[in-house]
Short mmCIF file of C-alpha atoms in Angstrom, two decimals:
data_model
loop_
_atom_site.label_atom_id
_atom_site.label_comp_id
_atom_site.label_asym_id
_atom_site.label_seq_id
_atom_site.Cartn_x
_atom_site.Cartn_y
_atom_site.Cartn_z
CA UNK S 211 -8.69 31.41 21.79
CA UNK S 212 -10.47 28.32 20.54
CA UNK S 213 -10.32 29.59 16.95
CA UNK S 214 -6.59 30.28 17.27
CA UNK S 215 -6.00 26.79 18.63
CA UNK S 216 -7.96 25.23 15.75
CA UNK S 217 -5.91 27.18 13.20
CA UNK S 218 -2.68 26.08 14.86
CA UNK S 219 -3.89 22.47 14.88
CA UNK S 220 -4.85 22.63 11.20
CA UNK S 221 -1.45 24.11 10.34
CA UNK S 222 0.34 21.38 12.27
CA UNK S 223 -1.78 18.67 10.65
CA UNK S 224 -1.05 20.09 7.19
CA UNK S 225 2.68 20.26 7.86
CA UNK S 226 2.65 16.73 9.25
CA UNK S 227 0.82 15.48 6.16
CA UNK S 228 3.32 17.22 3.85
CA UNK S 229 6.18 15.75 5.86
CA UNK S 230 4.65 12.29 5.63
CA UNK S 231 4.12 12.63 1.87
CA UNK S 232 7.71 13.80 1.40
CA UNK S 233 8.96 10.90 3.51
CA UNK S 234 6.96 8.43 1.45
CA UNK S 235 8.26 9.90 -1.82
CA UNK S 236 11.80 9.41 -0.56
CA UNK S 237 11.08 5.84 0.52
CA UNK S 238 9.33 3.71 -2.15
CA UNK S 239 8.65 0.88 0.31
CA UNK S 240 6.81 3.18 2.71
CA UNK S 241 4.96 4.81 -0.16
CA UNK S 242 3.85 1.40 -1.42
CA UNK S 243 2.79 0.43 2.10
CA UNK S 244 0.56 3.51 2.15
CA UNK S 245 -1.09 2.42 -1.11
CA UNK S 246 -1.42 -1.13 0.21
CA UNK S 247 -3.35 0.10 3.23
CA UNK S 248 -5.65 2.11 0.98
CA UNK S 249 -6.16 -0.90 -1.30
CA UNK S 250 -6.89 -3.13 1.69
CA UNK S 251 -9.53 -0.71 2.93
CA UNK S 252 -11.17 -0.61 -0.51
CA UNK S 253 -11.00 -4.41 -0.72
CA UNK S 254 -12.70 -4.71 2.67
CA UNK S 255 -15.45 -2.36 1.49
CA UNK S 256 -15.89 -4.48 -1.63
CA UNK S 257 -16.12 -7.62 0.51
CA UNK S 258 -19.04 -6.02 2.38
CA UNK S 259 -20.75 -5.18 -0.92
CA UNK S 260 -20.25 -8.74 -2.17
CA UNK S 261 -21.87 -10.07 1.01
CA UNK S 262 -24.80 -7.68 0.56
CA UNK S 263 -25.22 -8.73 -3.05
CA UNK S 264 -25.30 -12.39 -2.03
CA UNK S 265 -27.99 -11.59 0.52
CA UNK S 266 -29.90 -9.78 -2.21
CA UNK S 267 -29.68 -12.82 -4.47
CA UNK S 268 -30.91 -15.01 -1.62
CA UNK S 269 -33.80 -12.61 -0.99
CA UNK S 270 -34.85 -12.57 -4.66
CA UNK S 271 -34.57 -16.36 -4.75
CA UNK S 272 -36.82 -16.68 -1.71
CA UNK S 273 -39.33 -14.15 -3.07
CA UNK S 274 -39.37 -15.92 -6.44
CA UNK S 275 -39.95 -19.30 -4.82
CA UNK S 276 -42.82 -17.90 -2.73
CA UNK S 277 -44.39 -16.19 -5.75
CA UNK S 278 -44.03 -19.38 -7.81
CA UNK S 279 -45.68 -21.38 -5.04
CA UNK S 280 -48.58 -18.91 -4.85
CA UNK S 281 -48.92 -18.94 -8.63
CA UNK S 282 -49.19 -22.71 -8.58
CA UNK S 283 -51.71 -22.53 -5.75
CA UNK S 284 -53.90 -19.90 -7.43
CA UNK S 285 -53.76 -21.79 -10.73
CA UNK S 286 -55.00 -24.92 -9.00
CA UNK S 287 -57.71 -22.97 -7.13
CA UNK S 288 -58.85 -21.28 -10.34
CA UNK S 289 -59.36 -24.69 -11.94
CA UNK S 290 -61.30 -25.95 -8.92
CA UNK S 291 -63.72 -23.01 -8.71
CA UNK S 292 -64.16 -23.08 -12.48
CA UNK S 293 -65.19 -26.72 -12.31
CA UNK S 294 -67.59 -25.90 -9.48
CA UNK S 295 -69.09 -23.08 -11.50
CA UNK S 296 -68.38 -20.37 -8.95
CA UNK S 297 -67.81 -17.39 -11.19
CA UNK S 298 -67.06 -14.97 -8.36
CA UNK S 299 -64.31 -17.13 -6.87
CA UNK S 300 -63.03 -17.95 -10.33
CA UNK S 301 -62.66 -14.26 -11.21
CA UNK S 302 -60.79 -13.64 -7.96
CA UNK S 303 -58.53 -16.67 -8.45
CA UNK S 304 -57.85 -15.62 -12.04
CA UNK S 305 -56.82 -12.11 -10.99
CA UNK S 306 -54.57 -13.56 -8.30
CA UNK S 307 -53.07 -15.96 -10.80
CA UNK S 308 -52.28 -13.12 -13.20
CA UNK S 309 -50.75 -11.05 -10.38
CA UNK S 310 -48.46 -13.90 -9.34
CA UNK S 311 -47.54 -14.65 -12.94
CA UNK S 312 -46.41 -11.04 -13.39
CA UNK S 313 -44.60 -11.05 -10.04
CA UNK S 314 -42.91 -14.36 -10.74
CA UNK S 315 -41.63 -13.19 -14.12
CA UNK S 316 -40.42 -9.90 -12.65
CA UNK S 317 -38.67 -11.59 -9.72
CA UNK S 318 -37.07 -14.13 -12.06
CA UNK S 319 -35.65 -11.33 -14.20
CA UNK S 320 -34.44 -9.38 -11.15
CA UNK S 321 -32.91 -12.52 -9.65
CA UNK S 322 -31.07 -13.24 -12.88
CA UNK S 323 -29.77 -9.67 -13.13
CA UNK S 324 -28.68 -9.68 -9.48
CA UNK S 325 -26.84 -12.97 -9.96
CA UNK S 326 -25.06 -11.49 -12.97
CA UNK S 327 -24.07 -8.44 -10.92
CA UNK S 328 -22.85 -10.73 -8.15
CA UNK S 329 -20.60 -12.59 -10.58
CA UNK S 330 -19.15 -9.29 -11.79
CA UNK S 331 -18.39 -7.85 -8.36
CA UNK S 332 -17.06 -11.21 -7.13
CA UNK S 333 -14.65 -11.22 -10.06
CA UNK S 334 -13.58 -7.66 -9.26
CA UNK S 335 -13.23 -8.56 -5.59
CA UNK S 336 -10.98 -11.51 -6.41
CA UNK S 337 -8.95 -9.29 -8.73
CA UNK S 338 -8.54 -6.71 -5.96
CA UNK S 339 -7.34 -9.39 -3.53
CA UNK S 340 -4.76 -10.58 -6.05
CA UNK S 341 -3.66 -6.99 -6.63
CA UNK S 342 -3.18 -6.40 -2.90
CA UNK S 343 -1.20 -9.63 -2.65
CA UNK S 344 0.99 -8.56 -5.57
CA UNK S 345 1.56 -5.21 -3.87
CA UNK S 346 2.66 -6.99 -0.69
CA UNK S 347 5.11 -9.08 -2.70
CA UNK S 348 6.36 -5.96 -4.49
CA UNK S 349 6.90 -4.28 -1.13
CA UNK S 350 8.97 -7.24 0.06
CA UNK S 351 11.01 -6.98 -3.12
CA UNK S 352 11.58 -3.27 -2.54
CA UNK S 353 12.56 -3.93 1.06
CA UNK S 354 15.14 -6.45 -0.15
CA UNK S 355 16.55 -3.99 -2.66
CA UNK S 356 16.56 -1.27 -0.02
CA UNK S 357 18.53 -3.51 2.35
CA UNK S 358 21.11 -4.21 -0.36
CA UNK S 359 21.32 -0.51 -1.19
CA UNK S 360 21.85 0.42 2.46
CA UNK S 361 24.53 -2.23 2.91
CA UNK S 362 26.34 -1.01 -0.20
CA UNK S 363 25.97 2.59 0.93
CA UNK S 364 27.32 1.82 4.40
CA UNK S 365 30.16 -0.21 2.90
CA UNK S 366 31.15 2.63 0.58
CA UNK S 367 30.95 5.02 3.50
CA UNK S 368 33.27 2.83 5.57
CA UNK S 369 35.68 2.37 2.66
CA UNK S 370 35.72 6.10 1.97
CA UNK S 371 36.43 6.81 5.62
CA UNK S 372 39.24 4.26 5.58
CA UNK S 373 40.65 5.74 2.39
CA UNK S 374 40.45 9.24 3.83
CA UNK S 375 42.09 8.06 7.03
CA UNK S 376 44.81 6.31 5.02
CA UNK S 377 45.33 9.43 2.92
CA UNK S 378 45.59 11.55 6.04
CA UNK S 379 48.01 9.07 7.55
CA UNK S 380 50.10 9.07 4.37
CA UNK S 381 50.07 12.86 4.37
CA UNK S 382 51.22 12.87 7.99
CA UNK S 383 54.00 10.44 7.13
CA UNK S 384 55.11 12.62 4.25
CA UNK S 385 55.12 15.63 6.53
CA UNK S 386 57.12 13.69 9.12
CA UNK S 387 59.63 12.43 6.56
CA UNK S 388 59.99 15.88 5.04
CA UNK S 389 60.58 17.30 8.50
CA UNK S 390 63.06 14.57 9.30
CA UNK S 391 64.95 15.17 6.05
CA UNK S 392 65.00 18.88 6.75
CA UNK S 393 66.31 18.26 10.27
CA UNK S 394 69.01 15.91 8.97
CA UNK S 395 70.03 18.46 6.36
CA UNK S 396 70.26 21.19 8.97
CA UNK S 397 72.19 18.86 11.23
CA UNK S 398 74.61 18.04 8.43
CA UNK S 399 75.02 21.71 7.66
CA UNK S 400 75.69 22.42 11.32
CA UNK S 401 78.23 19.60 11.49
CA UNK S 402 79.88 20.81 8.29
CA UNK S 403 80.04 24.34 9.68
CA UNK S 404 81.54 23.09 12.94
CA UNK S 405 84.17 21.10 11.07
CA UNK S 406 85.12 24.10 8.95
CA UNK S 407 85.49 26.30 12.00
CA UNK S 408 87.62 23.64 13.67
CA UNK S 409 89.90 23.42 10.65
CA UNK S 410 90.27 27.19 10.63
CA UNK S 411 91.27 27.09 14.26
CA UNK S 412 93.97 24.51 13.50
CA UNK S 413 95.60 26.71 10.90
#
């Protein structure tokens, strides 16, 4: 029973979707509204990605600043222990310095690349927002044209009905006049016949 119900539901959903698609094809404004909603959803998703990318840039910036600070610290410490002649500490400080140099360079490159990516997706995001706005304006334009079309259609419909009514009225008048003429002719014929009979009676 459950399987049958699911099949019926799927069939109804499919038919409803087809009906909606057909309706949208017949109405450009509604079809455009459907695309606008899709575009708005994609734009919202892009906005989330832009925010994440900004956070990523901030994170790389923070990590780079921390690594740079540690590099400066280890460089200073390496000089101190070298002056003091502590070879063990100097070796450790030197290794740390090299590690932070590598990390700083890597983070700087990653930060630069992430900033470049941010600029690209921000540009695309702005373009998407403009596109959605243009679609809204286009929809308003279509709605205006649709209103004019409907007014013209309704006007033609009214005029056609009036013309048909006038034609029917004219046809009725013709029928009435024809009937009246026929009645008058018959009446004249009857009167003429009566007069002839009367004259015959007088003879």
